[in-house]
CSV table of C-alpha atoms and ligand atoms in Angstrom, one decimal:
chain,number,residue,atom,x,y,z
A,1083,VAL,CA,-65.7,-190.2,16.2
A,1084,VAL,CA,-68.1,-189.4,13.5
A,1085,ASP,CA,-69.3,-192.3,11.9
A,1086,MET,CA,-68.9,-191.4,8.2
A,1087,ASP,CA,-70.6,-194.7,6.9
A,1088,GLU,CA,-74.1,-193.3,8.1
A,1089,LEU,CA,-74.1,-190.5,5.4
A,1090,ASP,CA,-75.2,-191.0,2.2
A,1091,GLN,CA,-74.1,-187.6,0.9
A,1092,ARG,CA,-71.0,-185.9,0.8
A,1093,HIS,CA,-69.6,-184.9,3.8
A,1094,ARG,CA,-70.7,-181.4,4.8
A,1095,VAL,CA,-68.1,-179.1,6.5
A,1096,VAL,CA,-69.4,-175.7,7.7
A,1097,VAL,CA,-66.3,-173.4,8.8
A,1098,ILE,CA,-67.4,-170.2,10.5
A,1099,GLY,CA,-65.0,-167.3,9.5
A,1100,ALA,CA,-62.6,-166.5,6.8
A,1101,GLY,CA,-59.9,-165.2,8.7
A,1102,PHE,CA,-56.8,-167.3,9.0
A,1103,GLY,CA,-57.8,-170.3,10.7
A,1104,GLY,CA,-60.9,-170.4,8.7
A,1105,LEU,CA,-59.6,-169.7,5.2
A,1106,PHE,CA,-56.4,-172.2,5.4
A,1107,ALA,CA,-58.8,-174.9,6.8
A,1108,THR,CA,-61.2,-174.4,3.9
A,1109,LYS,CA,-58.1,-174.1,1.5
A,1110,ALA,CA,-56.6,-177.4,3.1
A,1111,LEU,CA,-59.9,-179.3,2.2
A,1112,LYS,CA,-59.3,-178.7,-1.8
A,1113,ARG,CA,-59.1,-181.8,-2.7
A,1114,ALA,CA,-61.1,-183.6,-0.1
A,1115,ASP,CA,-64.3,-185.4,-0.9
A,1116,VAL,CA,-66.5,-182.9,1.2
A,1117,ASP,CA,-68.4,-180.0,0.4
A,1118,VAL,CA,-67.4,-177.0,2.5
A,1119,THR,CA,-69.9,-173.9,3.4
A,1120,LEU,CA,-67.7,-170.7,4.5
A,1121,ILE,CA,-69.7,-168.5,6.3
A,1122,ASN,CA,-68.1,-165.0,7.2
A,1123,GLY,CA,-69.5,-161.9,8.3
A,1124,THR,CA,-67.9,-159.8,5.9
A,1125,THR,CA,-67.0,-160.8,2.1
A,1126,HIS,CA,-63.2,-160.1,2.6
A,1127,HIS,CA,-60.3,-162.1,4.3
A,1128,LEU,CA,-58.8,-159.7,6.3
A,1129,PHE,CA,-54.9,-159.6,6.9
A,1130,GLN,CA,-55.0,-157.9,10.6
A,1131,PRO,CA,-51.5,-157.6,10.9
A,1132,LEU,CA,-51.5,-154.6,8.7
A,1133,LEU,CA,-54.6,-152.7,9.8
A,1134,TYR,CA,-52.3,-150.3,11.6
A,1135,GLN,CA,-50.9,-149.4,8.1
A,1136,VAL,CA,-54.2,-148.6,6.6
A,1137,ALA,CA,-55.2,-146.2,9.6
A,1138,THR,CA,-52.1,-144.2,9.1
A,1139,GLY,CA,-52.6,-143.9,5.4
A,1140,ILE,CA,-50.1,-146.2,3.9
A,1141,LEU,CA,-51.7,-149.0,2.4
A,1142,SER,CA,-55.4,-149.1,1.0
A,1143,GLU,CA,-58.0,-151.3,2.3
A,1144,GLY,CA,-58.5,-153.4,-0.6
A,1145,GLU,CA,-54.5,-154.4,0.0
A,1146,ILE,CA,-55.0,-156.0,3.1
A,1147,ALA,CA,-58.7,-157.2,2.7
A,1148,VAL,CA,-59.1,-159.5,-0.2
A,1149,PRO,CA,-62.4,-161.1,-1.8
A,1150,ILE,CA,-63.1,-164.5,-0.3
A,1151,ARG,CA,-65.0,-165.5,-3.5
A,1152,GLU,CA,-61.9,-164.4,-5.6
A,1153,ILE,CA,-59.6,-166.6,-3.3
A,1154,LEU,CA,-61.8,-169.6,-3.4
A,1155,GLY,CA,-63.1,-169.0,-6.7
A,1156,LYS,CA,-61.5,-171.9,-8.3
A,1157,GLN,CA,-62.3,-174.4,-5.3
A,1158,ARG,CA,-65.0,-176.3,-6.8
A,1159,ASN,CA,-66.0,-178.0,-3.2
A,1160,ALA,CA,-66.2,-174.8,-1.8
A,1161,ARG,CA,-69.2,-172.1,-1.4
A,1162,VAL,CA,-68.9,-168.7,0.3
A,1163,LEU,CA,-71.8,-167.4,2.2
A,1164,LEU,CA,-72.1,-163.9,3.6
A,1165,GLY,CA,-73.5,-163.9,7.3
A,1166,TRP,CA,-73.0,-163.4,11.0
A,1167,VAL,CA,-73.5,-166.8,12.7
A,1168,ASP,CA,-75.5,-166.1,15.7
A,1169,HIS,CA,-76.2,-169.8,16.7
A,1170,VAL,CA,-75.1,-173.1,16.6
A,1171,ASP,CA,-77.4,-176.0,17.5
A,1172,VAL,CA,-75.0,-178.6,18.6
A,1173,ALA,CA,-78.0,-181.3,19.0
A,1174,ALA,CA,-79.3,-180.6,15.5
A,1175,ARG,CA,-75.9,-179.8,13.8
A,1176,THR,CA,-77.1,-176.8,12.6
A,1177,VAL,CA,-75.6,-173.1,11.9
A,1178,THR,CA,-77.9,-170.1,12.1
A,1179,ALA,CA,-76.5,-166.9,10.5
A,1180,THR,CA,-78.1,-163.4,9.5
A,1181,ALA,CA,-77.3,-161.2,6.7
A,1182,PRO,CA,-78.9,-158.1,6.0
A,1183,GLY,CA,-82.8,-158.9,5.8
A,1184,LEU,CA,-82.8,-162.4,6.4
A,1185,SER,CA,-81.5,-165.2,8.3
A,1186,TYR,CA,-80.5,-168.7,7.3
A,1187,THR,CA,-79.6,-172.4,8.6
A,1188,VAL,CA,-77.0,-174.5,7.0
A,1189,GLU,CA,-76.5,-178.1,8.5
A,1190,TYR,CA,-72.8,-179.5,9.2
A,1191,ASP,CA,-71.3,-183.1,9.5
A,1192,THR,CA,-68.2,-181.2,10.9
A,1193,LEU,CA,-67.9,-177.6,11.9
A,1194,ILE,CA,-64.8,-175.8,12.1
A,1195,VAL,CA,-65.4,-172.5,14.1
A,1196,ALA,CA,-62.9,-169.9,13.6
A,1197,ALA,CA,-64.7,-166.6,14.4
A,1198,GLY,CA,-61.7,-164.9,15.9
A,1199,ALA,CA,-61.5,-162.4,18.8
A,1200,SER,CA,-63.1,-159.2,19.4
A,1201,GLN,CA,-61.5,-156.2,21.5
A,1202,SER,CA,-61.8,-156.3,24.8
A,1203,TYR,CA,-62.3,-153.0,27.0
A,1204,PHE,CA,-62.3,-154.8,30.3
A,1205,GLY,CA,-65.8,-154.4,31.1
A,1206,ASN,CA,-65.6,-150.5,29.9
A,1207,ASP,CA,-67.5,-150.9,26.8
A,1208,LYS,CA,-68.3,-147.3,26.9
A,1209,PHE,CA,-64.7,-146.3,26.1
A,1210,ALA,CA,-65.1,-147.7,22.4
A,1211,GLU,CA,-66.9,-144.6,21.3
A,1212,PHE,CA,-63.7,-142.6,22.0
A,1213,ALA,CA,-61.1,-144.8,21.7
A,1214,PRO,CA,-61.8,-147.2,18.7
A,1215,GLY,CA,-60.0,-150.5,18.7
A,1216,MET,CA,-58.5,-151.9,15.7
A,1217,LYS,CA,-60.0,-155.3,14.6
A,1218,SER,CA,-61.5,-154.5,11.1
A,1219,ILE,CA,-61.5,-152.5,8.2
A,1220,ASP,CA,-64.1,-150.3,9.6
A,1221,ASP,CA,-62.0,-149.6,12.8
A,1222,ALA,CA,-58.9,-148.7,10.5
A,1223,LEU,CA,-60.9,-146.5,8.2
A,1224,GLU,CA,-62.7,-144.6,11.3
A,1225,LEU,CA,-59.1,-144.5,12.9
A,1226,ARG,CA,-57.8,-142.8,9.6
A,1227,GLY,CA,-60.2,-140.4,9.5
A,1228,ARG,CA,-59.7,-139.3,13.1
A,1229,ILE,CA,-55.9,-138.9,12.7
A,1230,PHE,CA,-55.7,-136.9,9.7
A,1231,ASN,CA,-58.7,-134.9,11.0
A,1232,ALA,CA,-56.9,-134.1,14.1
A,1233,PHE,CA,-54.4,-132.2,12.2
A,1234,GLU,CA,-57.2,-130.2,10.2
A,1235,MET,CA,-58.8,-129.3,13.2
A,1236,ALA,CA,-55.4,-128.1,14.9
A,1237,GLU,CA,-55.0,-125.9,11.8
A,1238,LEU,CA,-58.2,-124.2,12.3
A,1239,GLU,CA,-58.0,-123.7,16.2
A,1240,THR,CA,-56.7,-120.6,17.5
A,1241,ASP,CA,-56.9,-121.4,21.2
A,1242,PRO,CA,-53.3,-123.0,22.3
A,1243,ALA,CA,-54.9,-125.3,24.7
A,1244,ALA,CA,-57.4,-126.8,21.9
A,1245,ILE,CA,-54.3,-126.9,19.3
A,1246,GLU,CA,-52.9,-129.0,22.0
A,1247,ARG,CA,-55.4,-131.3,22.3
A,1248,TRP,CA,-56.0,-132.0,18.8
A,1249,LEU,CA,-52.2,-132.8,18.5
A,1250,THR,CA,-52.3,-135.2,21.6
A,1251,PHE,CA,-52.5,-138.9,20.3
A,1252,VAL,CA,-52.7,-141.5,23.0
A,1253,VAL,CA,-52.5,-145.0,22.2
A,1254,VAL,CA,-53.4,-147.7,25.0
A,1255,GLY,CA,-51.8,-150.7,25.1
A,1256,ALA,CA,-48.0,-151.0,24.3
A,1257,GLY,CA,-48.2,-154.8,22.6
A,1258,ALA,CA,-47.3,-154.9,19.2
A,1259,THR,CA,-50.3,-153.3,17.8
A,1260,GLY,CA,-50.0,-150.3,20.0
A,1261,VAL,CA,-46.3,-149.9,19.5
A,1262,GLU,CA,-46.7,-150.2,15.6
A,1263,MET,CA,-49.6,-147.6,15.8
A,1264,ALA,CA,-47.8,-145.2,18.0
A,1265,GLY,CA,-44.7,-145.2,15.7
A,1266,GLN,CA,-46.5,-144.8,12.5
A,1267,ILE,CA,-48.5,-141.6,13.9
A,1268,ALA,CA,-45.1,-140.4,15.2
A,1269,GLU,CA,-43.7,-140.9,11.6
A,1270,LEU,CA,-46.7,-139.2,10.2
A,1271,ALA,CA,-46.3,-136.2,12.4
A,1272,HIS,CA,-42.4,-135.7,12.3
A,1273,ARG,CA,-41.7,-136.9,8.4
A,1274,THR,CA,-45.0,-136.9,6.4
A,1275,LEU,CA,-47.0,-134.0,7.5
A,1276,PRO,CA,-44.4,-131.2,8.0
A,1277,GLY,CA,-44.3,-128.3,5.5
A,1278,GLN,CA,-48.0,-129.1,4.7
A,1279,TYR,CA,-49.8,-126.8,7.2
A,1280,ARG,CA,-49.7,-123.2,7.7
A,1281,ARG,CA,-50.4,-122.4,11.3
A,1282,ILE,CA,-49.5,-125.6,12.9
A,1283,ASN,CA,-46.2,-127.5,12.9
A,1284,PRO,CA,-47.4,-131.1,12.9
A,1285,LYS,CA,-43.8,-131.7,14.7
A,1286,GLN,CA,-45.1,-130.7,17.8
A,1287,ALA,CA,-47.6,-133.6,17.8
A,1288,ARG,CA,-47.4,-135.8,21.0
A,1289,VAL,CA,-47.8,-139.2,20.6
A,1290,ILE,CA,-48.6,-141.2,24.0
A,1291,LEU,CA,-48.4,-144.7,24.4
A,1292,LEU,CA,-49.7,-146.0,27.7
A,1293,ASP,CA,-49.8,-149.5,29.4
A,1294,ALA,CA,-50.9,-151.0,32.6
A,1295,LEU,CA,-47.7,-153.0,32.7
A,1296,ASP,CA,-43.9,-152.1,33.2
A,1297,ARG,CA,-42.7,-152.7,29.7
A,1298,VAL,CA,-43.5,-152.4,26.4
A,1299,LEU,CA,-43.8,-155.4,23.8
A,1300,PRO,CA,-43.8,-158.1,27.0
A,1301,ALA,CA,-44.3,-161.0,24.7
A,1302,PHE,CA,-40.8,-160.4,23.4
A,1303,GLY,CA,-38.8,-161.0,26.2
A,1304,ASP,CA,-36.6,-158.4,28.1
A,1305,HIS,CA,-33.7,-157.6,25.5
A,1306,LEU,CA,-36.1,-156.8,23.0
A,1307,SER,CA,-38.6,-155.1,25.3
A,1308,THR,CA,-35.8,-152.9,26.0
A,1309,GLN,CA,-34.7,-152.3,22.5
A,1310,GLY,CA,-38.2,-151.5,21.5
A,1311,LEU,CA,-38.6,-148.8,24.2
A,1312,ARG,CA,-35.3,-147.3,23.1
A,1313,GLN,CA,-36.5,-147.1,19.5
A,1314,LEU,CA,-39.7,-145.9,20.5
A,1315,HIS,CA,-37.8,-142.9,22.4
A,1316,ARG,CA,-35.6,-142.3,19.4
A,1317,ILE,CA,-38.8,-141.6,17.2
A,1318,GLY,CA,-40.3,-139.2,19.7
A,1319,VAL,CA,-43.0,-141.4,21.3
A,1320,GLU,CA,-43.7,-140.9,25.1
A,1321,VAL,CA,-44.2,-143.8,26.8
A,1322,GLU,CA,-45.8,-144.2,30.1
A,1323,LEU,CA,-45.7,-147.5,31.5
A,1324,GLU,CA,-47.7,-148.7,34.9
A,1325,THR,CA,-50.4,-146.4,33.9
A,1326,LYS,CA,-53.8,-147.7,34.1
A,1327,VAL,CA,-56.7,-146.2,32.1
A,1328,VAL,CA,-59.7,-145.4,34.1
A,1329,ASP,CA,-61.9,-143.3,32.0
A,1330,VAL,CA,-62.2,-141.9,28.4
A,1331,ASP,CA,-64.3,-139.4,27.3
A,1332,ALA,CA,-64.6,-137.2,24.0
A,1333,THR,CA,-61.6,-134.7,25.1
A,1334,GLY,CA,-59.5,-136.7,27.1
A,1335,ILE,CA,-58.3,-139.9,29.2
A,1336,GLU,CA,-58.2,-140.3,32.9
A,1337,VAL,CA,-55.1,-142.4,34.2
A,1338,ASP,CA,-54.1,-143.8,37.3
A,1339,THR,CA,-50.1,-143.8,38.0
A,1340,LYS,CA,-47.8,-144.9,40.7
A,1341,SER,CA,-47.6,-141.2,41.4
A,1342,GLY,CA,-51.4,-140.6,41.6
A,1343,HIS,CA,-54.6,-139.6,39.3
A,1344,ARG,CA,-53.8,-137.3,36.1
A,1345,ARG,CA,-56.2,-136.4,33.1
A,1346,ILE,CA,-54.5,-136.2,29.7
A,1347,GLU,CA,-56.3,-134.1,27.3
A,1348,SER,CA,-56.5,-135.6,24.0
A,1349,MET,CA,-59.1,-135.6,21.0
A,1350,THR,CA,-57.7,-138.9,19.4
A,1351,LYS,CA,-57.3,-141.9,21.2
A,1352,MET,CA,-57.0,-145.6,20.2
A,1353,TRP,CA,-57.2,-148.9,22.5
A,1354,ALA,CA,-54.9,-151.9,21.6
A,1355,ALA,CA,-55.0,-153.2,25.0
A,1356,GLY,CA,-56.9,-156.5,24.9
A,1357,VAL,CA,-59.0,-159.0,23.3
A,1358,ALA,CA,-61.7,-161.3,24.0
A,1359,ALA,CA,-63.6,-164.4,22.4
A,1360,PRO,CA,-66.6,-163.2,20.6
A,1361,GLY,CA,-70.0,-164.2,22.0
A,1362,LEU,CA,-70.5,-167.2,19.8
A,1363,SER,CA,-67.6,-168.9,21.4
A,1364,ARG,CA,-69.4,-168.7,24.9
A,1365,GLN,CA,-72.7,-169.7,23.2
A,1366,ILE,CA,-71.0,-172.9,21.8
A,1367,ALA,CA,-69.2,-173.6,24.7
A,1368,GLU,CA,-72.3,-173.7,26.6
A,1369,ALA,CA,-74.6,-175.8,24.4
A,1370,ALA,CA,-71.8,-178.4,24.4
A,1371,GLY,CA,-71.4,-178.4,27.9
A,1372,ALA,CA,-67.5,-177.2,27.3
A,1373,GLU,CA,-65.6,-174.8,29.5
A,1374,THR,CA,-64.3,-171.2,28.3
A,1375,ASP,CA,-61.1,-169.3,29.5
A,1376,ARG,CA,-60.9,-166.0,31.2
A,1377,ALA,CA,-61.1,-164.5,27.4
A,1378,GLY,CA,-64.2,-166.5,26.7
A,1379,ARG,CA,-62.2,-168.9,24.2
A,1380,ILE,CA,-63.3,-172.4,24.5
A,1381,LYS,CA,-61.2,-175.1,26.2
A,1382,VAL,CA,-60.6,-177.4,23.5
A,1383,GLU,CA,-59.1,-181.0,23.6
A,1384,PRO,CA,-55.5,-181.7,22.2
A,1385,ASP,CA,-56.8,-182.5,18.8
A,1386,CYS,CA,-58.7,-179.0,19.1
A,1387,THR,CA,-62.0,-180.4,19.4
A,1388,VAL,CA,-64.7,-179.2,21.8
A,1389,PRO,CA,-64.8,-181.8,24.3
A,1390,GLY,CA,-67.5,-184.3,24.0
A,1391,HIS,CA,-68.2,-183.4,20.3
A,1392,PRO,CA,-65.7,-184.6,17.9
A,1393,GLU,CA,-67.5,-183.2,15.3
A,1394,ILE,CA,-67.0,-179.7,16.4
A,1395,PHE,CA,-63.1,-178.0,16.0
A,1396,ALA,CA,-62.4,-174.8,17.4
A,1397,VAL,CA,-59.2,-173.0,15.9
A,1398,GLY,CA,-57.3,-169.8,16.1
A,1399,ASP,CA,-58.1,-167.0,18.3
A,1400,MET,CA,-61.3,-168.8,19.6
A,1401,MET,CA,-59.8,-171.9,21.1
A,1402,ALA,CA,-57.9,-172.1,24.6
A,1403,LEU,CA,-55.1,-174.7,24.3
A,1404,ASP,CA,-51.5,-175.0,26.0
A,1405,GLN,CA,-51.5,-171.1,26.6
A,1406,LEU,CA,-51.0,-170.8,22.8
A,1407,PRO,CA,-50.6,-167.1,21.8
A,1408,GLY,CA,-53.5,-165.5,19.6
A,1409,VAL,CA,-51.3,-165.0,16.6
A,1410,ALA,CA,-51.7,-165.6,13.0
A,1411,GLN,CA,-49.4,-168.8,12.7
A,1412,VAL,CA,-51.6,-170.6,15.5
A,1413,ALA,CA,-54.7,-169.9,13.7
A,1414,ILE,CA,-53.0,-170.9,10.2
A,1415,GLN,CA,-51.6,-174.4,11.7
A,1416,SER,CA,-54.7,-175.2,13.9
A,1417,GLY,CA,-56.9,-174.8,10.5
A,1418,ARG,CA,-54.7,-176.9,8.6
A,1419,TYR,CA,-54.9,-179.4,11.2
A,1420,ALA,CA,-58.5,-179.7,11.7
A,1421,ALA,CA,-59.1,-180.0,8.0
A,1422,ARG,CA,-56.4,-182.8,7.9
A,1423,GLN,CA,-58.5,-184.9,11.0
A,1424,VAL,CA,-61.7,-184.5,8.8
A,1425,LYS,CA,-59.2,-186.4,5.8
A,1426,ARG,CA,-58.3,-188.6,8.1
A,1427,ARG,CA,-61.6,-189.7,9.5
A,1428,LEU,CA,-63.1,-189.8,5.8
A,1429,ALA,CA,-59.8,-192.1,4.8
A,1430,HIS,CA,-60.8,-194.2,8.2
A,1431,GLU,CA,-57.5,-193.7,9.7
A,1432,GLY,CA,-56.8,-193.5,13.3
A,1433,PRO,CA,-56.7,-190.5,15.3
A,1434,ASP,CA,-53.4,-188.1,14.7
A,1435,LYS,CA,-51.3,-186.8,17.0
A,1436,PRO,CA,-52.4,-184.1,19.1
A,1437,PHE,CA,-52.2,-180.3,17.7
A,1438,HIS,CA,-48.3,-179.1,18.1
A,1439,TYR,CA,-47.8,-175.6,17.3
A,1440,PHE,CA,-44.5,-175.0,15.4
A,1441,ASP,CA,-43.6,-171.6,16.3
A,1442,LYS,CA,-42.0,-169.9,13.6
A,1443,GLY,CA,-41.0,-166.6,15.5
A,1444,SER,CA,-42.9,-162.9,16.2
A,1445,MET,CA,-42.1,-159.6,15.1
A,1446,ALA,CA,-43.2,-155.9,15.4
A,1447,THR,CA,-42.3,-152.6,13.7
A,1448,ILE,CA,-41.6,-149.7,15.6
A,1449,SER,CA,-41.1,-147.1,12.5
A,1450,ARG,CA,-39.2,-147.5,9.2
A,1451,PHE,CA,-36.1,-149.4,9.1
A,1452,SER,CA,-36.7,-150.3,12.6
A,1453,ALA,CA,-38.6,-153.7,14.3
A,1454,VAL,CA,-37.9,-156.1,16.7
A,1455,ALA,CA,-37.9,-159.8,15.7
A,1456,SER,CA,-37.7,-163.0,17.8
A,1457,ILE,CA,-37.0,-166.4,16.0
A,1458,GLY,CA,-36.1,-169.4,17.6
A,1459,LYS,CA,-33.2,-168.5,19.9
A,1460,PHE,CA,-32.4,-165.3,17.8
A,1461,ARG,CA,-33.5,-161.9,18.7
A,1462,PHE,CA,-33.0,-158.9,16.1
A,1463,ALA,CA,-33.4,-155.4,16.5
A,1464,GLY,CA,-33.1,-152.5,13.9
A,1465,LEU,CA,-32.8,-152.7,10.1
A,1466,LEU,CA,-32.2,-156.7,9.9
A,1467,ALA,CA,-35.5,-157.0,12.1
A,1468,TRP,CA,-37.1,-154.8,9.8
A,1469,PHE,CA,-36.2,-156.3,6.6
A,1470,LEU,CA,-37.4,-159.7,8.3
A,1471,TRP,CA,-40.8,-158.3,8.9
A,1472,LEU,CA,-41.0,-156.8,5.3
A,1473,GLY,CA,-40.3,-160.3,3.8
A,1474,VAL,CA,-42.6,-162.3,6.2
A,1475,HIS,CA,-45.8,-159.9,5.7
A,1476,LEU,CA,-45.7,-160.1,2.1
A,1477,LEU,CA,-45.1,-163.6,2.2
A,1478,TYR,CA,-48.4,-164.1,4.1
A,1479,LEU,CA,-50.4,-161.2,2.4
A,1480,VAL,CA,-53.0,-163.3,0.2
A,1481,GLY,CA,-53.1,-162.3,-3.6
A,1482,PHE,CA,-50.5,-161.2,-6.0
A,1483,LYS,CA,-52.0,-158.0,-7.1
A,1484,ASN,CA,-52.1,-156.9,-3.5
A,1485,ARG,CA,-48.2,-157.8,-2.8
A,1486,LEU,CA,-47.4,-155.7,-5.9
A,1487,THR,CA,-49.1,-152.7,-5.0
A,1488,THR,CA,-48.3,-153.2,-1.3
A,1489,VAL,CA,-44.5,-152.9,-2.1
A,1490,LEU,CA,-45.3,-149.8,-4.2
A,1491,HIS,CA,-47.0,-148.3,-1.3
A,1492,TRP,CA,-44.2,-149.4,1.1
A,1493,THR,CA,-41.9,-147.5,-1.4
A,1494,VAL,CA,-43.9,-144.2,-1.5
A,1495,SER,CA,-44.1,-144.1,2.5
A,1496,PHE,CA,-40.7,-145.7,3.6
A,1497,ILE,CA,-38.1,-144.6,0.7
A,1498,GLY,CA,-40.1,-141.5,0.3
A,1499,ARG,CA,-42.3,-139.4,2.9
A,1500,GLY,CA,-45.8,-139.9,1.5
A,1501,ARG,CA,-48.7,-141.5,2.4
A,1502,SER,CA,-51.1,-142.3,-0.7
A,1503,GLU,CA,-54.0,-143.4,1.4
A,1504,ARG,CA,-55.0,-140.3,3.0
A,1505,VAL,CA,-58.9,-140.4,2.0
A,1506,ALA,CA,-61.7,-140.2,4.7
A,1507,THR,CA,-65.0,-140.5,3.0
A,1508,VAL,CA,-68.5,-139.1,3.9
A,1509,GLN,CA,-69.8,-142.4,3.2
A,1510,GLN,CA,-68.1,-143.7,6.0
A,1511,ILE,CA,-69.8,-141.5,8.6
A,1512,PHE,CA,-73.2,-142.4,7.0
A,1513,ALA,CA,-72.1,-146.0,6.8
A,1514,ARG,CA,-71.9,-145.9,10.6
A,1515,THR,CA,-74.9,-144.0,11.3
A,1516,ALA,CA,-76.7,-146.9,9.6
A,1517,LEU,CA,-75.2,-149.6,11.4
A,1518,LYS,CA,-76.3,-147.8,14.7
A,1519,GLU,CA,-79.9,-147.7,13.3
A,1520,THR,CA,-79.8,-151.2,11.9
A,1521,GLY,CA,-77.7,-153.2,14.2
A,1522,ASP,CA,-74.4,-155.2,13.4
A,1523,THR,CA,-75.9,-156.7,10.2
A,1524,GLY,CA,-75.9,-153.1,8.6
A,1525,GLY,CA,-79.5,-154.3,7.2
A,1526,PRO,CA,-83.2,-154.3,8.2
A,1527,ALA,CA,-83.9,-156.9,10.9
A,1528,PRO,CA,-84.6,-160.6,9.5
A,1529,SER,CA,-88.3,-161.3,9.3
A,1530,GLY,CA,-89.8,-164.6,9.4
A,1531,PRO,CA,-88.1,-168.0,10.0
A,1532,PRO,CA,-84.6,-168.7,9.0
A,1533,LYS,CA,-84.3,-170.1,5.5
A,1534,ARG,CA,-82.9,-173.3,5.3
A,1535,LEU,CA,-80.0,-173.4,2.9
A,1536,SER,CA,-79.0,-177.1,1.9
B,2061,FAD,C1,-54.1,-155.2,14.8
B,2061,FAD,C2,-53.9,-156.3,14.6
B,2061,FAD,C3,-52.9,-156.7,14.5
B,2061,FAD,C4,-52.2,-158.3,14.7
B,2061,FAD,N1,-50.9,-158.2,14.3
B,2061,FAD,C5,-50.4,-159.5,14.1
B,2061,FAD,C6,-49.0,-159.8,13.8
B,2061,FAD,O1,-48.2,-159.0,13.5
B,2061,FAD,N2,-48.6,-161.2,13.7
B,2061,FAD,C7,-49.3,-162.4,14.2
B,2061,FAD,O2,-49.1,-163.4,14.0
B,2061,FAD,N3,-50.7,-162.0,14.2
B,2061,FAD,C8,-51.1,-160.6,14.6
B,2061,FAD,N4,-52.6,-160.5,14.9
B,2061,FAD,C9,-53.3,-161.6,15.4
B,2061,FAD,C10,-54.0,-162.2,14.2
B,2061,FAD,O3,-54.4,-161.3,13.3
B,2061,FAD,C11,-54.7,-163.2,14.8
B,2061,FAD,O4,-54.1,-164.1,15.9
B,2061,FAD,C12,-55.5,-164.2,13.8
B,2061,FAD,O5,-56.1,-163.5,12.7
B,2061,FAD,C13,-56.5,-165.0,14.2
B,2061,FAD,O6,-57.1,-165.9,13.3
B,2061,FAD,P1,-58.6,-166.5,13.3
B,2061,FAD,O7,-58.8,-167.1,12.0
B,2061,FAD,O8,-58.6,-167.2,14.5
B,2061,FAD,O9,-59.5,-165.2,13.6
B,2061,FAD,P2,-59.5,-163.8,12.6
B,2061,FAD,O10,-58.4,-163.8,11.5
B,2061,FAD,O11,-60.0,-162.6,13.6
B,2061,FAD,O12,-61.0,-164.2,11.8
B,2061,FAD,C14,-62.1,-164.4,12.3
B,2061,FAD,C15,-63.0,-164.3,11.1
B,2061,FAD,O13,-64.4,-164.5,11.3
B,2061,FAD,C16,-65.4,-163.6,10.9
B,2061,FAD,N5,-66.5,-163.8,12.2
B,2061,FAD,C17,-66.3,-163.2,13.6
B,2061,FAD,N6,-67.4,-163.6,13.9
B,2061,FAD,C18,-68.1,-164.1,13.3
B,2061,FAD,C19,-69.6,-164.7,13.2
B,2061,FAD,N7,-70.3,-164.8,14.4
B,2061,FAD,N8,-70.0,-165.4,12.2
B,2061,FAD,C20,-69.5,-165.2,10.9
B,2061,FAD,N9,-68.3,-164.7,10.8
B,2061,FAD,C21,-67.4,-164.0,11.9
B,2061,FAD,C22,-64.6,-162.5,10.9
B,2061,FAD,O14,-65.4,-161.3,9.9
B,2061,FAD,C23,-63.2,-162.9,10.5
B,2061,FAD,O15,-63.1,-162.6,9.0
B,2061,FAD,C24,-52.9,-159.1,15.0
B,2061,FAD,C25,-54.4,-158.9,15.2
B,2061,FAD,C26,-54.9,-157.6,15.1
B,2061,FAD,C27,-56.3,-157.3,15.4
């Protein structure tokens, strides 16, 4: 246990990541006698569960990505720093991060690591160029551009094969994200866009949802999986199960099925098939002598600390504990739990009970007025599940203004047929090119040794 008496200054907590785990940990330390430094690679807290609605033109990015500074503006013991943490020195207790053009180091007494998960292509990272994943606002806007552009290109084509290629959308992965994405593209094609084109009929678009497993929404159990499949069929999504993707290129996707190898011609593919912990997870585990699981998540003690390092907590998607799923509630609850441990130690209270996850249930939408929800012993499918989904997502969306405009946009899209957010900018394309030139930080490479930020 950390000896707080050794300290002659306020206890310094560094939090890496302002997702659900990091943000809720920071907020839970509001009244604690500590200085919190929250480091995040972007300036916003992202509500990932609604990314697919940004990608399909229902919501704007601002509605699901709130400035971290605004959220924590009134929390006097917290400061927010922009930067991608690339190294943690567990012996020196320092964190080194990189922002455009500079790098800096911050010291900690307690470290809470909540850097989430990245997309996994199961070793085939080259697929990413042709089938973007959906983890960030950049990903969602990239997909939005590709989806709406596909209809535009189809309108310009004269060759029937080319039109079909543009109007075929393939979503890989039939978990909640893939199902939601496929459902919304189908709604877009069948409800929103018809009547807006003169040569093509958007209703002819094919939406194909692939998965290597034999069911959709496997985490929801047999009953809801069957219901989900039925609802997907009803809205015209073609579901192909036990279908393994073996290659992806600019114009199509190659799959292995029980009946053999096949190619699907499609210009617009998206990947919602797997997650892995970011590289930082392995770096910390190696430095701390801890183990990681197959997805690279740090195997933590029952109190969410890294073995042998009670001063380092790993929470949310980055921790491997009791086979807990990578969902928002696990991140929120483990983030709050870590904050509580810090407060207990400062108050010289004994160790708390191990982290216990309270499962509040899970839900996924299929299309408007249609969802599946599993809460305790209860299973819901259809309209009731959809209303539950609506309420829960509004509740956890951070920020009052966002909730208001989100309700407005949902009214436009679900009661009406519109999509208010169909813009894809040229700037996005330039930004992507710049990122390729300059690396992940989006700025010039840091020069000189890291600055020390006290
Ligand atoms: C498309 C999608 C849909 C989802 N839908 C649902 C759903 O419906 N219900 C549900 O419960 N869960 C859902 N999830 C899962 C849920 O979003 C995650 O479990 C949750 O966000 C995990 O929280 P976290 O704090 O661990 O990580 P995250 O929320 O991912 O936050 C990690 C943060 O760390 C930052 N970061 C990463 N690396 C670094 C670094 N090296 N340095 C500095 N900052 C860094 C990132 O910018 C990010 O802000 C969904 C996820 C996705 C991607």
